mmCIF file of C-alpha atoms in Angstrom:
data_model
loop_
_atom_site.group_PDB
_atom_site.id
_atom_site.type_symbol
_atom_site.label_atom_id
_atom_site.label_comp_id
_atom_site.label_asym_id
_atom_site.label_seq_id
_atom_site.Cartn_x
_atom_site.Cartn_y
_atom_site.Cartn_z
ATOM 1 C CA MET A 1 -4.027 -44.331 -10.926
ATOM 2 C CA ALA A 2 -7.566 -43.502 -9.751
ATOM 3 C CA LYS A 3 -8.133 -39.928 -9.735
ATOM 4 C CA GLN A 4 -8.103 -38.862 -5.972
ATOM 5 C CA GLN A 5 -10.620 -36.201 -4.548
ATOM 6 C CA GLU A 6 -9.653 -32.881 -3.857
ATOM 7 C CA LYS A 7 -9.034 -31.959 -0.683
ATOM 8 C CA LYS A 8 -10.078 -28.410 0.936
ATOM 9 C CA GLY A 9 -7.317 -25.953 0.742
ATOM 10 C CA GLN A 10 -5.370 -28.015 -1.575
ATOM 11 C CA ASP A 11 -4.735 -28.105 -5.258
ATOM 12 C CA THR A 12 -5.048 -30.979 -7.979
ATOM 13 C CA PHE A 13 -1.590 -31.617 -9.747
ATOM 14 C CA GLU A 14 -1.517 -33.466 -12.990
ATOM 15 C CA TRP A 15 1.620 -36.014 -13.002
ATOM 16 C CA VAL A 16 3.614 -38.534 -15.241
ATOM 17 C CA GLY A 17 5.855 -40.697 -13.893
ATOM 18 C CA VAL A 18 7.669 -44.362 -14.261
ATOM 19 C CA SER A 19 6.835 -47.327 -12.100
ATOM 20 C CA THR A 20 9.473 -49.482 -10.578
ATOM 21 C CA ARG A 21 8.999 -51.704 -13.350
ATOM 22 C CA GLY A 22 9.845 -49.075 -15.659
ATOM 23 C CA LYS A 23 5.907 -48.639 -16.982
ATOM 24 C CA ARG A 24 4.864 -44.902 -17.954
ATOM 25 C CA LEU A 25 1.975 -43.941 -15.653
ATOM 26 C CA GLU A 26 0.113 -40.525 -15.249
ATOM 27 C CA GLY A 27 -2.781 -39.114 -13.026
ATOM 28 C CA GLU A 28 -4.100 -36.592 -10.791
ATOM 29 C CA LEU A 29 -3.290 -36.246 -7.114
ATOM 30 C CA THR A 30 -4.037 -33.456 -4.578
ATOM 31 C CA GLY A 31 -1.734 -31.436 -2.634
ATOM 32 C CA SER A 32 -0.402 -28.307 -1.426
ATOM 33 C CA SER A 33 2.872 -27.907 -3.369
ATOM 34 C CA VAL A 34 4.814 -29.744 -6.269
ATOM 35 C CA ALA A 35 7.559 -30.888 -3.745
ATOM 36 C CA LEU A 36 5.061 -32.554 -1.617
ATOM 37 C CA VAL A 37 3.091 -34.377 -4.380
ATOM 38 C CA LYS A 38 6.503 -35.596 -5.814
ATOM 39 C CA ALA A 39 7.363 -37.071 -2.280
ATOM 40 C CA GLN A 40 3.960 -38.622 -2.210
ATOM 41 C CA LEU A 41 4.621 -40.235 -5.751
ATOM 42 C CA ARG A 42 8.120 -41.725 -4.844
ATOM 43 C CA LYS A 43 6.342 -43.422 -1.510
ATOM 44 C CA GLN A 44 4.055 -45.153 -3.778
ATOM 45 C CA GLY A 45 7.184 -46.348 -5.770
ATOM 46 C CA ILE A 46 6.539 -44.069 -8.717
ATOM 47 C CA THR A 47 9.537 -41.647 -9.974
ATOM 48 C CA PRO A 48 7.860 -38.252 -11.216
ATOM 49 C CA SER A 49 9.101 -36.984 -14.560
ATOM 50 C CA LYS A 50 6.666 -33.785 -14.715
ATOM 51 C CA VAL A 51 4.553 -32.534 -12.077
ATOM 52 C CA LYS A 52 2.228 -29.280 -12.671
ATOM 53 C CA ARG A 53 -0.626 -27.474 -11.033
ATOM 54 C CA LYS A 54 -4.153 -28.479 -12.805
ATOM 55 C CA ALA A 55 -5.337 -25.452 -14.488
ATOM 56 C CA LYS A 56 -8.667 -23.968 -13.080
ATOM 57 C CA PRO A 57 -12.109 -23.439 -14.818
ATOM 58 C CA LEU A 58 -11.679 -19.803 -16.349
ATOM 59 C CA PHE A 59 -14.675 -18.665 -14.554
ATOM 60 C CA GLY A 60 -14.290 -20.222 -11.228
ATOM 61 C CA ALA A 61 -15.066 -18.837 -7.774
ATOM 62 C CA ARG A 62 -12.872 -15.875 -7.174
ATOM 63 C CA LEU A 63 -10.377 -16.119 -4.037
ATOM 64 C CA GLN A 64 -10.734 -13.151 -1.453
ATOM 65 C CA LYS A 65 -7.362 -10.951 -1.934
ATOM 66 C CA ILE A 66 -4.434 -11.125 0.648
ATOM 67 C CA THR A 67 -3.939 -7.478 2.004
ATOM 68 C CA PRO A 68 -0.665 -6.283 3.589
ATOM 69 C CA LYS A 69 -2.985 -6.104 6.853
ATOM 70 C CA ASP A 70 -3.653 -9.871 6.548
ATOM 71 C CA ILE A 71 -0.038 -10.675 6.563
ATOM 72 C CA ALA A 72 0.606 -8.103 9.650
ATOM 73 C CA ILE A 73 -2.407 -9.788 11.411
ATOM 74 C CA VAL A 74 -0.698 -13.077 10.821
ATOM 75 C CA THR A 75 2.925 -12.081 11.717
ATOM 76 C CA ARG A 76 1.410 -10.776 15.107
ATOM 77 C CA GLN A 77 -0.227 -14.225 15.438
ATOM 78 C CA ILE A 78 2.713 -16.104 14.642
ATOM 79 C CA ALA A 79 4.760 -14.116 17.100
ATOM 80 C CA THR A 80 2.063 -14.684 20.101
ATOM 81 C CA MET A 81 2.514 -18.553 19.450
ATOM 82 C CA LEU A 82 6.082 -18.788 19.292
ATOM 83 C CA MET A 83 6.477 -16.799 22.671
ATOM 84 C CA ALA A 84 3.962 -19.080 24.085
ATOM 85 C CA GLY A 85 5.993 -22.154 23.237
ATOM 86 C CA VAL A 86 3.874 -23.514 20.308
ATOM 87 C CA PRO A 87 5.892 -25.111 17.821
ATOM 88 C CA LEU A 88 6.294 -23.243 14.324
ATOM 89 C CA ILE A 89 4.971 -25.726 11.845
ATOM 90 C CA GLN A 90 2.027 -26.089 14.305
ATOM 91 C CA SER A 91 1.521 -22.372 14.656
ATOM 92 C CA ILE A 92 1.301 -21.748 10.749
ATOM 93 C CA GLU A 93 -0.593 -24.865 10.492
ATOM 94 C CA MET A 94 -3.554 -23.436 12.986
ATOM 95 C CA ILE A 95 -3.353 -19.989 11.524
ATOM 96 C CA GLY A 96 -3.939 -21.370 7.913
ATOM 97 C CA THR A 97 -7.194 -23.560 9.560
ATOM 98 C CA GLY A 98 -8.355 -20.613 11.385
ATOM 99 C CA ALA A 99 -8.184 -18.227 8.612
ATOM 100 C CA THR A 100 -11.524 -16.646 7.369
ATOM 101 C CA ASN A 101 -9.701 -15.620 3.969
ATOM 102 C CA LYS A 102 -9.416 -18.815 2.025
ATOM 103 C CA SER A 103 -6.617 -17.323 -0.085
ATOM 104 C CA LEU A 104 -4.809 -16.861 2.961
ATOM 105 C CA GLY A 105 -5.535 -19.898 4.849
ATOM 106 C CA LYS A 106 -4.100 -21.821 1.448
ATOM 107 C CA LEU A 107 -1.312 -19.589 1.563
ATOM 108 C CA MET A 108 -0.619 -20.534 5.115
ATOM 109 C CA GLU A 109 -0.934 -24.519 4.412
ATOM 110 C CA THR A 110 1.427 -23.971 1.318
ATOM 111 C CA ILE A 111 4.183 -22.874 3.578
ATOM 112 C CA ALA A 112 3.540 -25.269 6.268
ATOM 113 C CA ASP A 113 3.904 -27.983 3.869
ATOM 114 C CA GLU A 114 7.306 -26.296 2.473
ATOM 115 C CA VAL A 115 9.032 -26.153 5.992
ATOM 116 C CA LYS A 116 7.739 -29.741 6.747
ATOM 117 C CA ALA A 117 9.415 -30.679 3.575
ATOM 118 C CA GLY A 118 12.812 -29.562 5.386
ATOM 119 C CA GLN A 119 13.059 -25.929 3.897
ATOM 120 C CA PRO A 120 13.898 -22.867 6.205
ATOM 121 C CA LEU A 121 11.072 -20.576 6.794
ATOM 122 C CA SER A 122 12.682 -17.709 5.028
ATOM 123 C CA GLN A 123 13.369 -19.662 1.868
ATOM 124 C CA ALA A 124 9.515 -20.819 2.015
ATOM 125 C CA LEU A 125 8.598 -16.995 2.300
ATOM 126 C CA ARG A 126 10.533 -16.072 -0.240
ATOM 127 C CA ARG A 127 8.607 -18.164 -2.857
ATOM 128 C CA HIS A 128 5.774 -15.815 -2.371
ATOM 129 C CA PRO A 129 7.439 -12.105 -2.872
ATOM 130 C CA ARG A 130 4.027 -10.856 -3.627
ATOM 131 C CA TYR A 131 3.197 -11.281 0.130
ATOM 132 C CA PHE A 132 6.659 -11.489 1.796
ATOM 133 C CA ASP A 133 9.418 -8.789 0.586
ATOM 134 C CA ASP A 134 12.934 -8.869 0.985
ATOM 135 C CA LEU A 135 13.170 -7.085 4.265
ATOM 136 C CA TYR A 136 10.651 -9.413 5.937
ATOM 137 C CA CYS A 137 12.333 -12.718 4.608
ATOM 138 C CA ASP A 138 15.955 -11.182 5.641
ATOM 139 C CA LEU A 139 14.741 -10.438 9.103
ATOM 140 C CA VAL A 140 13.102 -14.272 9.496
ATOM 141 C CA ALA A 141 16.750 -15.504 8.181
ATOM 142 C CA SER A 142 18.461 -13.494 10.855
ATOM 143 C CA GLY A 143 16.089 -15.103 13.449
ATOM 144 C CA GLU A 144 16.567 -18.609 12.316
ATOM 145 C CA GLN A 145 20.423 -17.882 12.398
ATOM 146 C CA SER A 146 20.540 -16.777 15.822
ATOM 147 C CA GLY A 147 17.674 -18.898 17.232
ATOM 148 C CA ALA A 148 15.562 -16.150 18.247
ATOM 149 C CA LEU A 149 12.689 -16.549 16.045
ATOM 150 C CA ASP A 150 10.031 -15.527 18.381
ATOM 151 C CA LYS A 151 11.657 -12.324 19.306
ATOM 152 C CA ILE A 152 12.460 -11.618 15.588
ATOM 153 C CA PHE A 153 8.790 -12.130 14.671
ATOM 154 C CA ASP A 154 7.704 -10.047 17.638
ATOM 155 C CA ARG A 155 10.090 -7.171 15.944
ATOM 156 C CA VAL A 156 8.561 -7.879 12.430
ATOM 157 C CA ALA A 157 4.904 -7.730 13.628
ATOM 158 C CA ILE A 158 5.674 -4.306 15.478
ATOM 159 C CA TYR A 159 7.019 -3.021 12.045
ATOM 160 C CA LYS A 160 4.225 -4.146 10.117
ATOM 161 C CA GLU A 161 1.587 -2.967 12.452
ATOM 162 C CA LYS A 162 3.238 0.362 12.763
ATOM 163 C CA SER A 163 3.910 0.466 8.891
ATOM 164 C CA GLU A 164 0.015 -0.138 8.109
ATOM 165 C CA ALA A 165 -1.110 2.076 10.424
ATOM 166 C CA LEU A 166 1.015 4.853 8.985
ATOM 167 C CA LYS A 167 -0.344 3.954 5.429
ATOM 168 C CA SER A 168 -3.614 4.250 6.746
ATOM 169 C CA LYS A 169 -3.263 7.635 8.063
ATOM 170 C CA ILE A 170 -1.461 8.876 4.761
ATOM 171 C CA LYS A 171 -4.487 7.417 2.610
ATOM 172 C CA LYS A 172 -6.793 9.312 5.144
ATOM 173 C CA ALA A 173 -4.858 12.787 4.690
ATOM 174 C CA MET A 174 -4.962 12.299 0.857
ATOM 175 C CA PHE A 175 -8.547 11.350 0.537
ATOM 176 C CA TYR A 176 -9.880 14.212 2.308
ATOM 177 C CA PRO A 177 -8.976 16.768 -0.094
ATOM 178 C CA ILE A 178 -9.392 14.471 -3.176
ATOM 179 C CA ALA A 179 -13.013 13.917 -1.960
ATOM 180 C CA VAL A 180 -13.813 17.628 -1.579
ATOM 181 C CA LEU A 181 -12.511 18.238 -5.126
ATOM 182 C CA VAL A 182 -14.767 15.393 -6.474
ATOM 183 C CA ILE A 183 -17.604 16.499 -4.370
ATOM 184 C CA ALA A 184 -17.458 19.833 -5.532
ATOM 185 C CA LEU A 185 -17.034 18.762 -9.209
ATOM 186 C CA ILE A 186 -19.997 16.517 -9.025
ATOM 187 C CA VAL A 187 -22.456 19.211 -7.622
ATOM 188 C CA THR A 188 -21.437 22.268 -9.886
ATOM 189 C CA SER A 189 -21.602 19.526 -12.826
ATOM 190 C CA ILE A 190 -25.258 18.604 -12.048
ATOM 191 C CA LEU A 191 -26.312 22.504 -11.314
ATOM 192 C CA LEU A 192 -24.869 23.651 -14.927
ATOM 193 C CA ILE A 193 -26.171 20.673 -16.700
ATOM 194 C CA PHE A 194 -29.624 20.270 -15.130
ATOM 195 C CA VAL A 195 -30.740 23.247 -13.031
ATOM 196 C CA VAL A 196 -29.278 26.306 -14.961
ATOM 197 C CA PRO A 197 -31.204 25.292 -18.239
ATOM 198 C CA GLN A 198 -34.412 25.579 -16.597
ATOM 199 C CA PHE A 199 -33.693 29.233 -15.489
ATOM 200 C CA GLN A 200 -32.376 29.817 -19.153
ATOM 201 C CA ASP A 201 -36.010 28.964 -20.344
ATOM 202 C CA ILE A 202 -37.310 31.486 -17.769
ATOM 203 C CA PHE A 203 -34.797 34.438 -18.893
ATOM 204 C CA ALA A 204 -35.848 33.976 -22.328
ATOM 205 C CA GLY A 205 -39.360 35.481 -21.998
ATOM 206 C CA PHE A 206 -38.016 38.296 -19.941
ATOM 207 C CA GLY A 207 -36.970 40.289 -23.073
ATOM 208 C CA ALA A 208 -34.308 42.094 -21.467
ATOM 209 C CA GLU A 209 -30.499 41.978 -21.053
ATOM 210 C CA LEU A 210 -28.951 39.693 -18.867
ATOM 211 C CA PRO A 211 -26.186 40.432 -16.211
ATOM 212 C CA ALA A 212 -22.655 39.522 -17.309
ATOM 213 C CA PHE A 213 -22.268 37.255 -14.755
ATOM 214 C CA THR A 214 -25.583 35.384 -15.567
ATOM 215 C CA LEU A 215 -24.285 35.026 -19.225
ATOM 216 C CA PHE A 216 -20.826 33.919 -18.210
ATOM 217 C CA VAL A 217 -22.563 31.071 -16.130
ATOM 218 C CA ILE A 218 -25.294 30.077 -18.956
ATOM 219 C CA SER A 219 -22.459 30.128 -21.464
ATOM 220 C CA ILE A 220 -20.599 27.354 -19.261
ATOM 221 C CA SER A 221 -23.875 25.559 -18.862
ATOM 222 C CA GLU A 222 -24.230 25.230 -22.764
ATOM 223 C CA PHE A 223 -20.849 24.105 -23.154
ATOM 224 C CA MET A 224 -21.270 21.724 -20.546
ATOM 225 C CA GLN A 225 -24.543 20.322 -21.928
ATOM 226 C CA ALA A 226 -23.191 20.044 -25.515
ATOM 227 C CA TYR A 227 -19.500 18.660 -24.392
ATOM 228 C CA TRP A 228 -19.864 16.953 -20.864
ATOM 229 C CA TRP A 229 -19.191 13.732 -22.569
ATOM 230 C CA ILE A 230 -16.455 14.404 -24.200
ATOM 231 C CA ILE A 231 -14.996 16.199 -20.911
ATOM 232 C CA LEU A 232 -15.781 12.856 -19.129
ATOM 233 C CA ILE A 233 -13.692 11.063 -21.549
ATOM 234 C CA ILE A 234 -10.830 13.356 -21.631
ATOM 235 C CA MET A 235 -10.764 13.295 -18.156
ATOM 236 C CA PHE A 236 -10.590 9.105 -17.876
ATOM 237 C CA ALA A 237 -8.144 9.364 -20.588
ATOM 238 C CA PHE A 238 -5.835 11.615 -19.025
ATOM 239 C CA GLY A 239 -6.084 9.539 -15.823
ATOM 240 C CA TRP A 240 -5.359 6.356 -17.558
ATOM 241 C CA ALA A 241 -2.502 7.557 -19.357
ATOM 242 C CA PHE A 242 -0.701 9.334 -16.274
ATOM 243 C CA LYS A 243 -1.425 5.771 -14.191
ATOM 244 C CA GLU A 244 0.363 4.082 -17.644
ATOM 245 C CA ALA A 245 2.954 6.632 -17.633
ATOM 246 C CA HIS A 246 3.746 6.488 -13.838
ATOM 247 C CA LEU A 247 4.086 2.766 -14.040
ATOM 248 C CA LYS A 248 6.511 2.830 -16.986
ATOM 249 C CA SER A 249 8.681 6.042 -16.083
ATOM 250 C CA LEU A 250 10.998 6.449 -13.675
ATOM 251 C CA LYS A 251 11.602 10.250 -14.248
ATOM 252 C CA LEU A 252 7.682 10.710 -14.025
ATOM 253 C CA ARG A 253 7.574 8.859 -10.507
ATOM 254 C CA ASP A 254 10.546 11.091 -9.246
ATOM 255 C CA ALA A 255 9.077 14.121 -10.377
ATOM 256 C CA THR A 256 5.565 13.249 -8.999
ATOM 257 C CA ASP A 257 7.426 12.229 -5.670
ATOM 258 C CA ARG A 258 9.154 15.822 -5.332
ATOM 259 C CA ALA A 259 5.927 17.644 -6.284
ATOM 260 C CA ILE A 260 3.857 16.011 -3.836
ATOM 261 C CA LEU A 261 6.451 16.963 -1.089
ATOM 262 C CA LYS A 262 6.083 20.433 -1.784
ATOM 263 C CA LEU A 263 2.420 20.593 -1.443
ATOM 264 C CA PRO A 264 1.001 22.850 1.458
ATOM 265 C CA VAL A 265 -0.092 20.556 4.696
ATOM 266 C CA ILE A 266 -0.470 17.191 2.728
ATOM 267 C CA GLY A 267 3.409 17.863 1.857
ATOM 268 C CA MET A 268 4.577 18.293 5.399
ATOM 269 C CA ILE A 269 2.472 15.031 6.503
ATOM 270 C CA LEU A 270 4.116 13.025 3.814
ATOM 271 C CA ASN A 271 7.808 14.340 5.153
ATOM 272 C CA LYS A 272 7.125 13.239 8.488
ATOM 273 C CA ALA A 273 5.626 10.179 7.428
ATOM 274 C CA ALA A 274 9.112 9.239 5.117
ATOM 275 C CA VAL A 275 11.119 10.362 8.310
ATOM 276 C CA ALA A 276 8.803 7.758 10.593
ATOM 277 C CA ARG A 277 9.418 4.872 7.996
ATOM 278 C CA TYR A 278 13.182 5.309 7.510
ATOM 279 C CA ALA A 279 13.875 5.485 11.504
ATOM 280 C CA ARG A 280 10.932 2.498 12.137
ATOM 281 C CA THR A 281 12.717 0.342 9.310
ATOM 282 C CA LEU A 282 16.316 0.858 10.540
ATOM 283 C CA SER A 283 15.424 0.205 14.017
ATOM 284 C CA THR A 284 13.696 -2.977 13.129
ATOM 285 C CA THR A 285 16.569 -4.072 10.957
ATOM 286 C CA PHE A 286 19.472 -2.932 12.953
ATOM 287 C CA ALA A 287 18.324 -4.558 16.192
ATOM 288 C CA ALA A 288 17.615 -7.549 14.458
ATOM 289 C CA GLY A 289 21.530 -8.049 13.636
ATOM 290 C CA VAL A 290 21.219 -6.740 10.080
ATOM 291 C CA PRO A 291 24.431 -4.682 9.254
ATOM 292 C CA LEU A 292 23.959 -1.144 8.844
ATOM 293 C CA VAL A 293 24.825 -0.836 5.499
ATOM 294 C CA ASP A 294 22.246 -3.539 4.467
ATOM 295 C CA ALA A 295 19.552 -1.964 7.042
ATOM 296 C CA LEU A 296 20.073 1.173 4.935
ATOM 297 C CA ASP A 297 19.348 -0.348 1.754
ATOM 298 C CA SER A 298 16.217 -1.783 3.255
ATOM 299 C CA ALA A 299 15.318 1.658 4.723
ATOM 300 C CA ALA A 300 15.756 3.347 1.301
ATOM 301 C CA GLY A 301 13.087 0.877 -0.315
ATOM 302 C CA ALA A 302 10.915 1.353 2.421
ATOM 303 C CA SER A 303 10.713 5.506 2.512
ATOM 304 C CA GLY A 304 8.089 5.459 -0.084
ATOM 305 C CA ASN A 305 9.477 8.649 -1.568
ATOM 306 C CA ALA A 306 12.203 9.102 -4.544
ATOM 307 C CA VAL A 307 13.674 12.330 -2.863
ATOM 308 C CA TYR A 308 14.118 10.217 0.694
ATOM 309 C CA ARG A 309 15.262 7.154 -1.229
ATOM 310 C CA TYR A 310 17.922 8.787 -3.170
ATOM 311 C CA ALA A 311 19.258 10.728 0.082
ATOM 312 C CA ILE A 312 19.330 6.999 1.937
ATOM 313 C CA LEU A 313 21.488 5.607 -0.832
ATOM 314 C CA GLU A 314 23.672 8.564 -0.588
ATOM 315 C CA ILE A 315 23.684 8.366 3.156
ATOM 316 C CA LYS A 316 24.599 4.643 2.782
ATOM 317 C CA ALA A 317 27.409 5.277 0.234
ATOM 318 C CA GLU A 318 29.129 7.669 3.018
ATOM 319 C CA VAL A 319 28.601 5.267 5.913
ATOM 320 C CA SER A 320 30.221 2.357 3.663
ATOM 321 C CA SER A 321 33.039 4.848 3.087
ATOM 322 C CA GLY A 322 33.553 5.018 7.147
ATOM 323 C CA ASN A 323 31.611 8.072 7.855
ATOM 324 C CA GLN A 324 29.215 8.405 11.008
ATOM 325 C CA MET A 325 25.737 7.990 9.849
ATOM 326 C CA ASN A 326 24.598 11.344 11.660
ATOM 327 C CA TRP A 327 26.978 13.311 9.577
ATOM 328 C CA ALA A 328 25.870 11.702 6.470
ATOM 329 C CA MET A 329 22.036 12.568 7.345
ATOM 330 C CA ARG A 330 23.286 16.037 8.071
ATOM 331 C CA ASN A 331 25.019 16.219 4.342
ATOM 332 C CA SER A 332 21.611 15.080 2.753
ATOM 333 C CA LYS A 333 20.025 18.135 4.013
ATOM 334 C CA ILE A 334 16.554 16.752 4.330
ATOM 335 C CA PHE A 335 16.216 15.449 7.634
ATOM 336 C CA PRO A 336 15.365 17.351 10.721
ATOM 337 C CA ASP A 337 17.902 18.422 13.001
ATOM 338 C CA MET A 338 16.414 16.669 16.101
ATOM 339 C CA VAL A 339 16.416 13.475 14.126
ATOM 340 C CA ILE A 340 20.273 14.074 13.289
ATOM 341 C CA GLN A 341 20.902 14.872 16.928
ATOM 342 C CA MET A 342 19.153 11.701 18.320
ATOM 343 C CA VAL A 343 20.931 9.445 15.925
ATOM 344 C CA ALA A 344 24.390 11.070 17.013
ATOM 345 C CA ILE A 345 23.482 10.355 20.517
ATOM 346 C CA GLY A 346 22.288 6.886 19.760
ATOM 347 C CA GLU A 347 25.805 6.611 17.778
ATOM 348 C CA GLU A 348 27.697 7.439 20.828
ATOM 349 C CA SER A 349 25.975 5.495 23.415
ATOM 350 C CA GLY A 350 25.498 2.465 21.348
ATOM 351 C CA SER A 351 21.828 2.123 21.196
ATOM 352 C CA LEU A 352 21.119 3.385 17.774
ATOM 353 C CA ASP A 353 18.008 0.839 17.323
ATOM 354 C CA GLY A 354 16.312 2.305 20.733
ATOM 355 C CA MET A 355 16.847 5.826 19.533
ATOM 356 C CA LEU A 356 15.915 5.245 16.150
ATOM 357 C CA GLY A 357 12.515 3.611 17.503
ATOM 358 C CA LYS A 358 11.907 6.601 19.552
ATOM 359 C CA VAL A 359 12.472 8.829 16.612
ATOM 360 C CA ALA A 360 9.853 6.672 14.904
ATOM 361 C CA THR A 361 7.285 6.932 17.563
ATOM 362 C CA ILE A 362 7.588 10.881 17.714
ATOM 363 C CA TYR A 363 7.156 11.145 14.072
ATOM 364 C CA GLU A 364 4.318 8.490 13.823
ATOM 365 C CA GLN A 365 2.496 10.469 16.647
ATOM 366 C CA GLU A 366 3.282 13.795 14.446
ATOM 367 C CA VAL A 367 1.745 12.384 11.532
ATOM 368 C CA ASP A 368 -1.393 10.857 13.415
ATOM 369 C CA ASP A 369 -1.835 14.664 15.248
ATOM 370 C CA ALA A 370 -1.347 16.350 11.853
ATOM 371 C CA VAL A 371 -4.077 14.086 9.898
ATOM 372 C CA ASP A 372 -6.390 14.861 12.428
ATOM 373 C CA GLY A 373 -5.405 18.692 12.282
ATOM 374 C CA LEU A 374 -6.306 18.391 8.508
ATOM 375 C CA SER A 375 -9.409 16.682 9.153
ATOM 376 C CA SER A 376 -10.543 19.518 11.290
ATOM 377 C CA LEU A 377 -9.310 22.379 9.001
ATOM 378 C CA LEU A 378 -10.758 20.690 5.903
ATOM 379 C CA GLU A 379 -14.330 20.603 7.459
ATOM 380 C CA PRO A 380 -14.837 24.383 7.038
ATOM 381 C CA MET A 381 -13.100 24.460 3.850
ATOM 382 C CA ILE A 382 -15.621 21.786 2.319
ATOM 383 C CA MET A 383 -18.404 24.238 3.291
ATOM 384 C CA ALA A 384 -16.707 27.189 2.016
ATOM 385 C CA VAL A 385 -16.011 25.776 -1.289
ATOM 386 C CA LEU A 386 -19.403 24.242 -1.785
ATOM 387 C CA GLY A 387 -20.852 27.321 -0.594
ATOM 388 C CA VAL A 388 -18.913 29.414 -3.015
ATOM 389 C CA LEU A 389 -19.910 27.247 -6.122
ATOM 390 C CA VAL A 390 -23.663 26.692 -5.373
ATOM 391 C CA GLY A 391 -24.058 30.200 -3.885
ATOM 392 C CA GLY A 392 -22.503 31.655 -7.017
ATOM 393 C CA LEU A 393 -24.556 29.676 -9.146
ATOM 394 C CA ILE A 394 -27.990 30.702 -7.524
ATOM 395 C CA ILE A 395 -26.952 34.450 -7.266
ATOM 396 C CA ALA A 396 -26.116 34.438 -11.399
ATOM 397 C CA MET A 397 -29.448 32.731 -11.603
ATOM 398 C CA TYR A 398 -31.432 34.985 -9.449
ATOM 399 C CA LEU A 399 -29.398 38.465 -10.724
ATOM 400 C CA PRO A 400 -32.094 38.779 -13.515
ATOM 401 C CA ILE A 401 -34.996 38.254 -11.058
ATOM 402 C CA PHE A 402 -33.776 40.995 -8.684
ATOM 403 C CA GLN A 403 -33.119 43.374 -11.742
ATOM 404 C CA LEU A 404 -36.805 42.602 -12.981
ATOM 405 C CA GLY A 405 -38.367 43.248 -9.549
ATOM 406 C CA SER A 406 -36.545 46.735 -9.230
ATOM 407 C CA VAL A 407 -37.508 47.710 -12.848
ATOM 408 C CA ILE A 408 -41.262 47.156 -11.679
#
């Protein structure tokens, strides 16, 4: 069969099949999925025996990365279109056509083709776990079963938007102190390697004994000049080794999570963020009709910290055995009293999802305020740290000059 030209947003598939007369045929066909290509071949009277996506050139054009923020935007777009009465398949196709990110457009077209082929949307989404996690797919499946897919997508959109906003705040809180340390390290290294040696040459002609503080700084400078490349290699090697060990070792990840929660200021922000994620996830899943025990499973996975993950799994075990959730949360000893009391009120009044939503809103706002407060606190700290480092080096270099002036 003649090779067809590849269409925009579609892949080329290589196929092998048998015609109605039993003749073996092979060729190439463009399509969005294997299932769609097989359907096209059957319409042409060919029974496919093998269909596979054609390998792309090794150095082909790189596609844009699909980020969680992109998925949050897509979810909001689908929710808006469904609530406006636009059919599901048409909504997905419109999003795919209008996407500026080619990878995202291709993903949407693939999902639309799979839904056209008769698959439920939740099943089509499960084929792309890199972008749609189990929680997302479970919520969509509950919406399909209840017939309220537009409302479910609205809840999922709110959940994704809040999660991404919270994640952005956490990154901002972590970035600032790291940036301070990196800047201080770079400035100090430049002064020690390039500036201090210039003063050292001047001091060599004094013929007088240098102050102890100056000698100490000069010795550090000489060490940095001789071994800066070794220090750099050690730092990169340690960073790489820690990253690899963190990926492979559950114990190290758990220990890191516990240690981070104990950090001053940053630990407080991360604790509030974990509570906000817990409440937001439970509120969304419980409101969507997901059983509480399954909702707690999702909340454990979304907590973002091993301490809270294990505590939520213990809460799930107690709830499964018949205890109320507020008692189980109290026994875990990591949730604030206010949260426990609000959950207790929600359980008694039958509005647990609404009460958890309020808890999430309160703690998300507290995280926002804490991050803003941290930014304001770190601004003078940056000046103080850099002032001490740079000022200390300047004093060390000018002490001999001051002493020489007093002698003269």
